[in-house]
mmCIF file with all atom_site columns, C-alpha atoms and ligand atoms in Angstrom:
data_model
loop_
_atom_site.group_PDB
_atom_site.id
_atom_site.type_symbol
_atom_site.label_atom_id
_atom_site.label_alt_id
_atom_site.label_comp_id
_atom_site.label_asym_id
_atom_site.label_entity_id
_atom_site.label_seq_id
_atom_site.pdbx_PDB_ins_code
_atom_site.Cartn_x
_atom_site.Cartn_y
_atom_site.Cartn_z
_atom_site.occupancy
_atom_site.B_iso_or_equiv
_atom_site.pdbx_formal_charge
_atom_site.auth_seq_id
_atom_site.auth_comp_id
_atom_site.auth_asym_id
_atom_site.auth_atom_id
_atom_site.pdbx_PDB_model_num
ATOM   1   C  CA  . UNK A 1 1   ? -187.081 19.129 -28.049 1.00 0.00 ? 1   UNK A CA  1
ATOM   2   C  CA  . UNK A 1 2   ? -183.968 19.813 -25.236 1.00 0.00 ? 2   UNK A CA  1
ATOM   3   C  CA  . UNK A 1 3   ? -182.125 20.474 -28.593 1.00 0.00 ? 3   UNK A CA  1
ATOM   4   C  CA  . UNK A 1 4   ? -184.573 23.068 -29.817 1.00 0.00 ? 4   UNK A CA  1
ATOM   5   C  CA  . UNK A 1 5   ? -183.998 25.136 -26.544 1.00 0.00 ? 5   UNK A CA  1
ATOM   6   C  CA  . UNK A 1 6   ? -180.504 24.663 -26.987 1.00 0.00 ? 6   UNK A CA  1
ATOM   7   C  CA  . UNK A 1 7   ? -180.794 26.515 -30.735 1.00 0.00 ? 7   UNK A CA  1
ATOM   8   C  CA  . UNK A 1 8   ? -182.524 28.989 -29.155 1.00 0.00 ? 8   UNK A CA  1
ATOM   9   C  CA  . UNK A 1 9   ? -180.178 29.638 -26.268 1.00 0.00 ? 9   UNK A CA  1
ATOM   10  C  CA  . UNK A 1 10  ? -177.451 29.778 -28.560 1.00 0.00 ? 10  UNK A CA  1
ATOM   11  C  CA  . UNK A 1 11  ? -179.083 33.239 -29.990 1.00 0.00 ? 11  UNK A CA  1
ATOM   12  C  CA  . UNK A 1 12  ? -178.907 34.726 -26.240 1.00 0.00 ? 12  UNK A CA  1
ATOM   13  C  CA  . UNK A 1 13  ? -175.405 33.457 -26.340 1.00 0.00 ? 13  UNK A CA  1
ATOM   14  C  CA  . UNK A 1 14  ? -174.364 34.609 -29.561 1.00 0.00 ? 14  UNK A CA  1
ATOM   15  C  CA  . UNK A 1 15  ? -175.614 38.141 -28.493 1.00 0.00 ? 15  UNK A CA  1
ATOM   16  C  CA  . UNK A 1 16  ? -173.671 38.173 -25.345 1.00 0.00 ? 16  UNK A CA  1
ATOM   17  C  CA  . UNK A 1 17  ? -170.655 37.416 -27.573 1.00 0.00 ? 17  UNK A CA  1
ATOM   18  C  CA  . UNK A 1 18  ? -171.416 39.859 -29.907 1.00 0.00 ? 18  UNK A CA  1
ATOM   19  C  CA  . UNK A 1 19  ? -172.230 42.707 -27.134 1.00 0.00 ? 19  UNK A CA  1
ATOM   20  C  CA  . UNK A 1 20  ? -168.950 41.787 -25.355 1.00 0.00 ? 20  UNK A CA  1
ATOM   21  C  CA  . UNK A 1 21  ? -166.752 42.303 -29.064 1.00 0.00 ? 21  UNK A CA  1
ATOM   22  C  CA  . UNK A 1 22  ? -168.224 45.777 -30.181 1.00 0.00 ? 22  UNK A CA  1
ATOM   23  C  CA  . UNK A 1 23  ? -167.612 46.878 -26.383 1.00 0.00 ? 23  UNK A CA  1
ATOM   24  C  CA  . UNK A 1 24  ? -163.986 45.737 -26.617 1.00 0.00 ? 24  UNK A CA  1
ATOM   25  C  CA  . UNK A 1 25  ? -163.448 47.701 -30.003 1.00 0.00 ? 25  UNK A CA  1
ATOM   26  C  CA  . UNK A 1 26  ? -166.080 50.796 -29.452 1.00 0.00 ? 26  UNK A CA  1
ATOM   27  C  CA  . UNK A 1 27  ? -165.976 51.309 -25.429 1.00 0.00 ? 27  UNK A CA  1
ATOM   28  C  CA  . UNK A 1 28  ? -169.048 54.439 -26.730 1.00 0.00 ? 28  UNK A CA  1
ATOM   29  C  CA  . UNK A 1 29  ? -170.611 52.229 -29.498 1.00 0.00 ? 29  UNK A CA  1
ATOM   30  C  CA  . UNK A 1 30  ? -173.678 51.455 -27.457 1.00 0.00 ? 30  UNK A CA  1
ATOM   31  C  CA  . UNK A 1 31  ? -173.695 54.760 -25.131 1.00 0.00 ? 31  UNK A CA  1
ATOM   32  C  CA  . UNK A 1 32  ? -173.363 56.685 -28.126 1.00 0.00 ? 32  UNK A CA  1
ATOM   33  C  CA  . UNK A 1 33  ? -176.298 54.963 -30.388 1.00 0.00 ? 33  UNK A CA  1
ATOM   34  C  CA  . UNK A 1 34  ? -178.704 54.577 -27.722 1.00 0.00 ? 34  UNK A CA  1
ATOM   35  C  CA  . UNK A 1 35  ? -178.865 58.365 -27.490 1.00 0.00 ? 35  UNK A CA  1
ATOM   36  C  CA  . UNK A 1 36  ? -180.435 58.645 -31.149 1.00 0.00 ? 36  UNK A CA  1
ATOM   37  C  CA  . UNK A 1 37  ? -180.525 56.822 -34.576 1.00 0.00 ? 37  UNK A CA  1
ATOM   38  C  CA  . UNK A 1 38  ? -179.851 59.125 -38.111 1.00 0.00 ? 38  UNK A CA  1
ATOM   39  C  CA  . UNK A 1 39  ? -179.298 56.876 -40.338 1.00 0.00 ? 39  UNK A CA  1
ATOM   40  C  CA  . UNK A 1 40  ? -178.895 57.777 -43.816 1.00 0.00 ? 40  UNK A CA  1
ATOM   41  C  CA  . UNK A 1 41  ? -180.872 55.548 -45.739 1.00 0.00 ? 41  UNK A CA  1
ATOM   42  C  CA  . UNK A 1 42  ? -183.904 53.637 -46.239 1.00 0.00 ? 42  UNK A CA  1
ATOM   43  C  CA  . UNK A 1 43  ? -184.196 49.869 -47.304 1.00 0.00 ? 43  UNK A CA  1
ATOM   44  C  CA  . UNK A 1 44  ? -187.257 48.243 -48.577 1.00 0.00 ? 44  UNK A CA  1
ATOM   45  C  CA  . UNK A 1 45  ? -186.666 45.227 -49.124 1.00 0.00 ? 45  UNK A CA  1
ATOM   46  C  CA  . UNK A 1 46  ? -187.538 40.745 -48.875 1.00 0.00 ? 46  UNK A CA  1
ATOM   47  C  CA  . UNK A 1 47  ? -187.830 39.662 -45.926 1.00 0.00 ? 47  UNK A CA  1
ATOM   48  C  CA  . UNK A 1 48  ? -186.624 36.635 -47.679 1.00 0.00 ? 48  UNK A CA  1
ATOM   49  C  CA  . UNK A 1 49  ? -183.825 35.193 -44.818 1.00 0.00 ? 49  UNK A CA  1
ATOM   50  C  CA  . UNK A 1 50  ? -180.503 35.471 -47.048 1.00 0.00 ? 50  UNK A CA  1
ATOM   51  C  CA  . UNK A 1 51  ? -180.843 39.350 -47.772 1.00 0.00 ? 51  UNK A CA  1
ATOM   52  C  CA  . UNK A 1 52  ? -179.815 40.557 -44.691 1.00 0.00 ? 52  UNK A CA  1
ATOM   53  C  CA  . UNK A 1 53  ? -179.548 44.581 -45.474 1.00 0.00 ? 53  UNK A CA  1
ATOM   54  C  CA  . UNK A 1 54  ? -177.211 45.403 -42.648 1.00 0.00 ? 54  UNK A CA  1
ATOM   55  C  CA  . UNK A 1 55  ? -175.067 42.402 -43.828 1.00 0.00 ? 55  UNK A CA  1
ATOM   56  C  CA  . UNK A 1 56  ? -175.025 42.374 -47.782 1.00 0.00 ? 56  UNK A CA  1
ATOM   57  C  CA  . UNK A 1 57  ? -174.121 46.472 -47.732 1.00 0.00 ? 57  UNK A CA  1
ATOM   58  C  CA  . UNK A 1 58  ? -171.736 46.990 -44.857 1.00 0.00 ? 58  UNK A CA  1
ATOM   59  C  CA  . UNK A 1 59  ? -173.507 48.832 -42.563 1.00 0.00 ? 59  UNK A CA  1
ATOM   60  C  CA  . UNK A 1 60  ? -173.381 49.161 -38.549 1.00 0.00 ? 60  UNK A CA  1
ATOM   61  C  CA  . UNK A 1 61  ? -176.295 49.301 -36.580 1.00 0.00 ? 61  UNK A CA  1
ATOM   62  C  CA  . UNK A 1 62  ? -177.666 52.753 -36.610 1.00 0.00 ? 62  UNK A CA  1
ATOM   63  C  CA  . UNK A 1 63  ? -176.692 53.469 -40.031 1.00 0.00 ? 63  UNK A CA  1
ATOM   64  C  CA  . UNK A 1 64  ? -179.659 51.800 -42.107 1.00 0.00 ? 64  UNK A CA  1
ATOM   65  C  CA  . UNK A 1 65  ? -183.732 52.048 -41.628 1.00 0.00 ? 65  UNK A CA  1
ATOM   66  C  CA  . UNK A 1 66  ? -185.278 48.750 -42.273 1.00 0.00 ? 66  UNK A CA  1
ATOM   67  C  CA  . UNK A 1 67  ? -188.504 47.860 -44.025 1.00 0.00 ? 67  UNK A CA  1
ATOM   68  C  CA  . UNK A 1 68  ? -189.125 44.415 -45.070 1.00 0.00 ? 68  UNK A CA  1
ATOM   69  C  CA  . UNK A 1 69  ? -192.018 41.872 -46.430 1.00 0.00 ? 69  UNK A CA  1
ATOM   70  C  CA  . UNK A 1 70  ? -192.472 39.305 -48.666 1.00 0.00 ? 70  UNK A CA  1
ATOM   71  C  CA  . UNK A 1 71  ? -191.211 39.979 -51.814 1.00 0.00 ? 71  UNK A CA  1
ATOM   72  C  CA  . UNK A 1 72  ? -190.227 43.915 -51.304 1.00 0.00 ? 72  UNK A CA  1
ATOM   73  C  CA  . UNK A 1 73  ? -193.630 45.472 -51.736 1.00 0.00 ? 73  UNK A CA  1
ATOM   74  C  CA  . UNK A 1 74  ? -194.932 48.898 -51.643 1.00 0.00 ? 74  UNK A CA  1
ATOM   75  C  CA  . UNK A 1 75  ? -198.808 49.380 -51.862 1.00 0.00 ? 75  UNK A CA  1
ATOM   76  C  CA  . UNK A 1 76  ? -200.219 51.907 -51.158 1.00 0.00 ? 76  UNK A CA  1
ATOM   77  C  CA  . UNK A 1 77  ? -202.936 50.284 -48.698 1.00 0.00 ? 77  UNK A CA  1
ATOM   78  C  CA  . UNK A 1 78  ? -199.793 49.085 -46.704 1.00 0.00 ? 78  UNK A CA  1
ATOM   79  C  CA  . UNK A 1 79  ? -199.887 51.537 -43.490 1.00 0.00 ? 79  UNK A CA  1
ATOM   80  C  CA  . UNK A 1 80  ? -197.211 49.518 -42.277 1.00 0.00 ? 80  UNK A CA  1
ATOM   81  C  CA  . UNK A 1 81  ? -194.879 50.742 -44.942 1.00 0.00 ? 81  UNK A CA  1
ATOM   82  C  CA  . UNK A 1 82  ? -196.303 53.778 -45.834 1.00 0.00 ? 82  UNK A CA  1
ATOM   83  C  CA  . UNK A 1 83  ? -195.395 54.672 -41.908 1.00 0.00 ? 83  UNK A CA  1
ATOM   84  C  CA  . UNK A 1 84  ? -191.760 53.278 -41.970 1.00 0.00 ? 84  UNK A CA  1
ATOM   85  C  CA  . UNK A 1 85  ? -191.807 55.861 -45.237 1.00 0.00 ? 85  UNK A CA  1
ATOM   86  C  CA  . UNK A 1 86  ? -192.985 58.584 -43.727 1.00 0.00 ? 86  UNK A CA  1
ATOM   87  C  CA  . UNK A 1 87  ? -190.972 58.415 -40.798 1.00 0.00 ? 87  UNK A CA  1
ATOM   88  C  CA  . UNK A 1 88  ? -187.908 57.862 -42.414 1.00 0.00 ? 88  UNK A CA  1
ATOM   89  C  CA  . UNK A 1 89  ? -188.262 60.837 -44.679 1.00 0.00 ? 89  UNK A CA  1
ATOM   90  C  CA  . UNK A 1 90  ? -190.189 63.488 -42.523 1.00 0.00 ? 90  UNK A CA  1
ATOM   91  C  CA  . UNK A 1 91  ? -188.776 63.021 -38.787 1.00 0.00 ? 91  UNK A CA  1
ATOM   92  C  CA  . UNK A 1 92  ? -185.121 60.611 -39.614 1.00 0.00 ? 92  UNK A CA  1
ATOM   93  C  CA  . UNK A 1 93  ? -184.720 62.911 -43.159 1.00 0.00 ? 93  UNK A CA  1
ATOM   94  C  CA  . UNK A 1 94  ? -182.816 60.330 -44.647 1.00 0.00 ? 94  UNK A CA  1
ATOM   95  C  CA  . UNK A 1 95  ? -181.471 61.415 -47.878 1.00 0.00 ? 95  UNK A CA  1
ATOM   96  C  CA  . UNK A 1 96  ? -181.385 57.538 -49.709 1.00 0.00 ? 96  UNK A CA  1
ATOM   97  C  CA  . UNK A 1 97  ? -184.394 55.190 -50.418 1.00 0.00 ? 97  UNK A CA  1
ATOM   98  C  CA  . UNK A 1 98  ? -183.364 51.620 -51.721 1.00 0.00 ? 98  UNK A CA  1
ATOM   99  C  CA  . UNK A 1 99  ? -185.627 49.183 -53.123 1.00 0.00 ? 99  UNK A CA  1
ATOM   100 C  CA  . UNK A 1 100 ? -183.968 46.113 -53.536 1.00 0.00 ? 100 UNK A CA  1
ATOM   101 C  CA  . UNK A 1 101 ? -185.550 42.856 -54.658 1.00 0.00 ? 101 UNK A CA  1
ATOM   102 C  CA  . UNK A 1 102 ? -183.450 39.540 -54.918 1.00 0.00 ? 102 UNK A CA  1
ATOM   103 C  CA  . UNK A 1 103 ? -183.148 36.936 -57.879 1.00 0.00 ? 103 UNK A CA  1
ATOM   104 C  CA  . UNK A 1 104 ? -185.377 33.450 -57.275 1.00 0.00 ? 104 UNK A CA  1
ATOM   105 C  CA  . UNK A 1 105 ? -187.527 35.438 -54.722 1.00 0.00 ? 105 UNK A CA  1
ATOM   106 C  CA  . UNK A 1 106 ? -190.176 33.024 -53.883 1.00 0.00 ? 106 UNK A CA  1
ATOM   107 C  CA  . UNK A 1 107 ? -193.089 35.534 -53.586 1.00 0.00 ? 107 UNK A CA  1
ATOM   108 C  CA  . UNK A 1 108 ? -192.387 36.148 -57.144 1.00 0.00 ? 108 UNK A CA  1
ATOM   109 C  CA  . UNK A 1 109 ? -192.271 33.004 -58.114 1.00 0.00 ? 109 UNK A CA  1
ATOM   110 C  CA  . UNK A 1 110 ? -195.447 32.124 -56.507 1.00 0.00 ? 110 UNK A CA  1
ATOM   111 C  CA  . UNK A 1 111 ? -197.081 35.157 -58.294 1.00 0.00 ? 111 UNK A CA  1
ATOM   112 C  CA  . UNK A 1 112 ? -195.963 33.906 -61.668 1.00 0.00 ? 112 UNK A CA  1
ATOM   113 C  CA  . UNK A 1 113 ? -197.562 30.834 -60.897 1.00 0.00 ? 113 UNK A CA  1
ATOM   114 C  CA  . UNK A 1 114 ? -201.150 29.941 -60.178 1.00 0.00 ? 114 UNK A CA  1
ATOM   115 C  CA  . UNK A 1 115 ? -200.015 28.168 -57.058 1.00 0.00 ? 115 UNK A CA  1
ATOM   116 C  CA  . UNK A 1 116 ? -202.622 28.937 -54.698 1.00 0.00 ? 116 UNK A CA  1
ATOM   117 C  CA  . UNK A 1 117 ? -200.779 29.249 -51.236 1.00 0.00 ? 117 UNK A CA  1
ATOM   118 C  CA  . UNK A 1 118 ? -203.693 30.516 -49.054 1.00 0.00 ? 118 UNK A CA  1
ATOM   119 C  CA  . UNK A 1 119 ? -203.991 34.576 -47.482 1.00 0.00 ? 119 UNK A CA  1
ATOM   120 C  CA  . UNK A 1 120 ? -200.767 35.330 -48.621 1.00 0.00 ? 120 UNK A CA  1
ATOM   121 C  CA  . UNK A 1 121 ? -202.196 35.274 -52.177 1.00 0.00 ? 121 UNK A CA  1
ATOM   122 C  CA  . UNK A 1 122 ? -203.946 38.607 -51.704 1.00 0.00 ? 122 UNK A CA  1
ATOM   123 C  CA  . UNK A 1 123 ? -200.565 40.158 -50.774 1.00 0.00 ? 123 UNK A CA  1
ATOM   124 C  CA  . UNK A 1 124 ? -198.965 38.410 -53.864 1.00 0.00 ? 124 UNK A CA  1
ATOM   125 C  CA  . UNK A 1 125 ? -201.889 39.829 -56.170 1.00 0.00 ? 125 UNK A CA  1
ATOM   126 C  CA  . UNK A 1 126 ? -199.668 43.029 -56.477 1.00 0.00 ? 126 UNK A CA  1
ATOM   127 C  CA  . UNK A 1 127 ? -197.213 41.159 -58.299 1.00 0.00 ? 127 UNK A CA  1
ATOM   128 C  CA  . UNK A 1 128 ? -199.554 39.695 -60.438 1.00 0.00 ? 128 UNK A CA  1
ATOM   129 C  CA  . UNK A 1 129 ? -200.729 42.980 -60.977 1.00 0.00 ? 129 UNK A CA  1
ATOM   130 C  CA  . UNK A 1 130 ? -196.821 44.178 -62.259 1.00 0.00 ? 130 UNK A CA  1
ATOM   131 C  CA  . UNK A 1 131 ? -196.607 40.913 -64.516 1.00 0.00 ? 131 UNK A CA  1
ATOM   132 C  CA  . UNK A 1 132 ? -200.123 41.771 -66.166 1.00 0.00 ? 132 UNK A CA  1
ATOM   133 C  CA  . UNK A 1 133 ? -198.894 45.575 -66.882 1.00 0.00 ? 133 UNK A CA  1
ATOM   134 C  CA  . UNK A 1 134 ? -195.751 44.639 -68.682 1.00 0.00 ? 134 UNK A CA  1
ATOM   135 C  CA  . UNK A 1 135 ? -197.743 41.006 -70.162 1.00 0.00 ? 135 UNK A CA  1
ATOM   136 C  CA  . UNK A 1 136 ? -195.407 41.677 -73.559 1.00 0.00 ? 136 UNK A CA  1
ATOM   137 C  CA  . UNK A 1 137 ? -191.939 41.460 -71.777 1.00 0.00 ? 137 UNK A CA  1
ATOM   138 C  CA  . UNK A 1 138 ? -192.891 37.611 -71.020 1.00 0.00 ? 138 UNK A CA  1
ATOM   139 C  CA  . UNK A 1 139 ? -194.382 36.662 -74.399 1.00 0.00 ? 139 UNK A CA  1
ATOM   140 C  CA  . UNK A 1 140 ? -191.027 35.637 -75.603 1.00 0.00 ? 140 UNK A CA  1
ATOM   141 C  CA  . UNK A 1 141 ? -189.600 34.431 -72.892 1.00 0.00 ? 141 UNK A CA  1
ATOM   142 C  CA  . UNK A 1 142 ? -189.973 30.377 -72.174 1.00 0.00 ? 142 UNK A CA  1
ATOM   143 C  CA  . UNK A 1 143 ? -187.595 29.695 -69.734 1.00 0.00 ? 143 UNK A CA  1
ATOM   144 C  CA  . UNK A 1 144 ? -188.744 29.926 -66.533 1.00 0.00 ? 144 UNK A CA  1
ATOM   145 C  CA  . UNK A 1 145 ? -185.647 31.243 -64.784 1.00 0.00 ? 145 UNK A CA  1
ATOM   146 C  CA  . UNK A 1 146 ? -185.712 34.204 -67.332 1.00 0.00 ? 146 UNK A CA  1
ATOM   147 C  CA  . UNK A 1 147 ? -189.201 34.687 -66.752 1.00 0.00 ? 147 UNK A CA  1
ATOM   148 C  CA  . UNK A 1 148 ? -188.631 34.778 -63.125 1.00 0.00 ? 148 UNK A CA  1
ATOM   149 C  CA  . UNK A 1 149 ? -185.674 36.794 -63.013 1.00 0.00 ? 149 UNK A CA  1
ATOM   150 C  CA  . UNK A 1 150 ? -187.593 39.289 -65.268 1.00 0.00 ? 150 UNK A CA  1
ATOM   151 C  CA  . UNK A 1 151 ? -190.407 39.649 -63.286 1.00 0.00 ? 151 UNK A CA  1
ATOM   152 C  CA  . UNK A 1 152 ? -188.141 40.273 -59.924 1.00 0.00 ? 152 UNK A CA  1
ATOM   153 C  CA  . UNK A 1 153 ? -186.636 42.936 -61.851 1.00 0.00 ? 153 UNK A CA  1
ATOM   154 C  CA  . UNK A 1 154 ? -189.941 44.468 -63.084 1.00 0.00 ? 154 UNK A CA  1
ATOM   155 C  CA  . UNK A 1 155 ? -190.836 44.280 -59.548 1.00 0.00 ? 155 UNK A CA  1
ATOM   156 C  CA  . UNK A 1 156 ? -188.276 46.298 -57.756 1.00 0.00 ? 156 UNK A CA  1
ATOM   157 C  CA  . UNK A 1 157 ? -188.787 49.029 -61.040 1.00 0.00 ? 157 UNK A CA  1
ATOM   158 C  CA  . UNK A 1 158 ? -192.585 48.905 -60.122 1.00 0.00 ? 158 UNK A CA  1
ATOM   159 C  CA  . UNK A 1 159 ? -192.220 49.325 -56.458 1.00 0.00 ? 159 UNK A CA  1
ATOM   160 C  CA  . UNK A 1 160 ? -189.445 52.021 -56.761 1.00 0.00 ? 160 UNK A CA  1
ATOM   161 C  CA  . UNK A 1 161 ? -192.027 54.169 -58.812 1.00 0.00 ? 161 UNK A CA  1
ATOM   162 C  CA  . UNK A 1 162 ? -194.616 53.144 -55.952 1.00 0.00 ? 162 UNK A CA  1
ATOM   163 C  CA  . UNK A 1 163 ? -192.403 54.817 -53.278 1.00 0.00 ? 163 UNK A CA  1
ATOM   164 C  CA  . UNK A 1 164 ? -192.126 58.246 -55.791 1.00 0.00 ? 164 UNK A CA  1
ATOM   165 C  CA  . UNK A 1 165 ? -196.025 58.256 -56.141 1.00 0.00 ? 165 UNK A CA  1
ATOM   166 C  CA  . UNK A 1 166 ? -196.341 58.297 -52.601 1.00 0.00 ? 166 UNK A CA  1
ATOM   167 C  CA  . UNK A 1 167 ? -197.689 61.962 -51.224 1.00 0.00 ? 167 UNK A CA  1
ATOM   168 C  CA  . UNK A 1 168 ? -194.511 61.567 -48.655 1.00 0.00 ? 168 UNK A CA  1
ATOM   169 C  CA  . UNK A 1 169 ? -191.963 61.897 -51.393 1.00 0.00 ? 169 UNK A CA  1
ATOM   170 C  CA  . UNK A 1 170 ? -193.697 64.310 -53.462 1.00 0.00 ? 170 UNK A CA  1
ATOM   171 C  CA  . UNK A 1 171 ? -194.323 66.666 -50.890 1.00 0.00 ? 171 UNK A CA  1
ATOM   172 C  CA  . UNK A 1 172 ? -190.643 66.117 -49.585 1.00 0.00 ? 172 UNK A CA  1
ATOM   173 C  CA  . UNK A 1 173 ? -188.984 67.015 -52.998 1.00 0.00 ? 173 UNK A CA  1
ATOM   174 C  CA  . UNK A 1 174 ? -191.691 69.837 -53.337 1.00 0.00 ? 174 UNK A CA  1
ATOM   175 C  CA  . UNK A 1 175 ? -190.028 71.337 -49.899 1.00 0.00 ? 175 UNK A CA  1
ATOM   176 C  CA  . UNK A 1 176 ? -186.425 70.674 -52.038 1.00 0.00 ? 176 UNK A CA  1
ATOM   177 C  CA  . UNK A 1 177 ? -185.590 68.193 -49.422 1.00 0.00 ? 177 UNK A CA  1
ATOM   178 C  CA  . UNK A 1 178 ? -182.697 66.137 -51.263 1.00 0.00 ? 178 UNK A CA  1
ATOM   179 C  CA  . UNK A 1 179 ? -183.868 62.714 -51.188 1.00 0.00 ? 179 UNK A CA  1
ATOM   180 C  CA  . UNK A 1 180 ? -183.245 59.814 -54.055 1.00 0.00 ? 180 UNK A CA  1
ATOM   181 C  CA  . UNK A 1 181 ? -185.035 56.754 -54.569 1.00 0.00 ? 181 UNK A CA  1
ATOM   182 C  CA  . UNK A 1 182 ? -183.114 53.858 -56.139 1.00 0.00 ? 182 UNK A CA  1
ATOM   183 C  CA  . UNK A 1 183 ? -183.715 50.336 -57.216 1.00 0.00 ? 183 UNK A CA  1
ATOM   184 C  CA  . UNK A 1 184 ? -181.355 47.096 -56.689 1.00 0.00 ? 184 UNK A CA  1
ATOM   185 C  CA  . UNK A 1 185 ? -181.464 43.788 -56.939 1.00 0.00 ? 185 UNK A CA  1
ATOM   186 C  CA  . UNK A 1 186 ? -179.622 41.070 -55.377 1.00 0.00 ? 186 UNK A CA  1
ATOM   187 C  CA  . UNK A 1 187 ? -178.170 37.969 -56.532 1.00 0.00 ? 187 UNK A CA  1
ATOM   188 C  CA  . UNK A 1 188 ? -178.230 34.942 -54.192 1.00 0.00 ? 188 UNK A CA  1
ATOM   189 C  CA  . UNK A 1 189 ? -175.914 33.435 -56.215 1.00 0.00 ? 189 UNK A CA  1
ATOM   190 C  CA  . UNK A 1 190 ? -172.812 35.318 -55.844 1.00 0.00 ? 190 UNK A CA  1
ATOM   191 C  CA  . UNK A 1 191 ? -173.794 37.942 -52.919 1.00 0.00 ? 191 UNK A CA  1
ATOM   192 C  CA  . UNK A 1 192 ? -173.549 40.433 -55.599 1.00 0.00 ? 192 UNK A CA  1
ATOM   193 C  CA  . UNK A 1 193 ? -175.906 43.959 -55.905 1.00 0.00 ? 193 UNK A CA  1
ATOM   194 C  CA  . UNK A 1 194 ? -177.055 45.199 -58.861 1.00 0.00 ? 194 UNK A CA  1
ATOM   195 C  CA  . UNK A 1 195 ? -178.053 48.957 -59.503 1.00 0.00 ? 195 UNK A CA  1
ATOM   196 C  CA  . UNK A 1 196 ? -180.782 48.680 -61.870 1.00 0.00 ? 196 UNK A CA  1
ATOM   197 C  CA  . UNK A 1 197 ? -180.489 52.346 -62.796 1.00 0.00 ? 197 UNK A CA  1
ATOM   198 C  CA  . UNK A 1 198 ? -183.986 53.471 -62.290 1.00 0.00 ? 198 UNK A CA  1
ATOM   199 C  CA  . UNK A 1 199 ? -183.003 56.256 -59.743 1.00 0.00 ? 199 UNK A CA  1
ATOM   200 C  CA  . UNK A 1 200 ? -185.325 58.986 -58.947 1.00 0.00 ? 200 UNK A CA  1
ATOM   201 C  CA  . UNK A 1 201 ? -184.382 62.616 -57.316 1.00 0.00 ? 201 UNK A CA  1
ATOM   202 C  CA  . UNK A 1 202 ? -187.088 65.037 -58.697 1.00 0.00 ? 202 UNK A CA  1
ATOM   203 C  CA  . UNK A 1 203 ? -190.897 64.991 -59.273 1.00 0.00 ? 203 UNK A CA  1
ATOM   204 C  CA  . UNK A 1 204 ? -190.113 65.510 -62.892 1.00 0.00 ? 204 UNK A CA  1
ATOM   205 C  CA  . UNK A 1 205 ? -189.152 61.639 -63.342 1.00 0.00 ? 205 UNK A CA  1
ATOM   206 C  CA  . UNK A 1 206 ? -192.665 60.482 -62.398 1.00 0.00 ? 206 UNK A CA  1
ATOM   207 C  CA  . UNK A 1 207 ? -195.471 59.885 -64.528 1.00 0.00 ? 207 UNK A CA  1
ATOM   208 C  CA  . UNK A 1 208 ? -197.470 62.815 -65.993 1.00 0.00 ? 208 UNK A CA  1
ATOM   209 C  CA  . UNK A 1 209 ? -200.689 62.323 -63.735 1.00 0.00 ? 209 UNK A CA  1
ATOM   210 C  CA  . UNK A 1 210 ? -198.328 62.303 -60.596 1.00 0.00 ? 210 UNK A CA  1
ATOM   211 C  CA  . UNK A 1 211 ? -196.600 65.194 -61.187 1.00 0.00 ? 211 UNK A CA  1
ATOM   212 C  CA  . UNK A 1 212 ? -198.707 67.498 -58.537 1.00 0.00 ? 212 UNK A CA  1
ATOM   213 C  CA  . UNK A 1 213 ? -199.393 71.236 -59.223 1.00 0.00 ? 213 UNK A CA  1
ATOM   214 C  CA  . UNK A 1 214 ? -197.860 72.916 -56.329 1.00 0.00 ? 214 UNK A CA  1
ATOM   215 C  CA  . UNK A 1 215 ? -198.614 76.436 -55.291 1.00 0.00 ? 215 UNK A CA  1
HETATM 216 CO CO1 . LIG B 2 .   ? -187.980 37.184 -51.719 1.00 0.00 ? 301 LIG B CO1 1
#
């Protein structure tokens, strides 16, 4: 019990040290940031503790708006994610949205299996849907690792497409707002990000049925 308390108090101590060191280097840092945030990027990533958005991209507080959930899913029924997206695009006017997955994602691996985990299975069915959509691509692959790597990549691509299909992004493009949507994947093995080259910058890149008529 005592040790547990020490662990948690350590975080507060770390925080005081961090705040001091930032102030020493940049005396106006907190004062300036407290007035407003104007991040250029929205990050939609996995909640996995090993994939912290700011650290792996070298961005300071104030530079990236972050939404994380299990397996970086963008679901049109998720008020939380859609609210983050709307605020980031319409109020903060971010220029880039990055959907970032990672290899070895527990959520993706679970979705690929028949393992029953409880309530979370409802969430993971979003990823089972991605698998079903691309089932043929998995047929020739036997290695569990390769199957999960492929689904991690396809999941990112699918969620990029889901971002682009939202009325939020569609309307931003219709207004002529500069907005790109990117799909990246992170390797836990070497800490490197890979661009999956699925960048969308205009509604013409989105599948026909989602190209709304503009008037
Ligand atoms: Co994950």
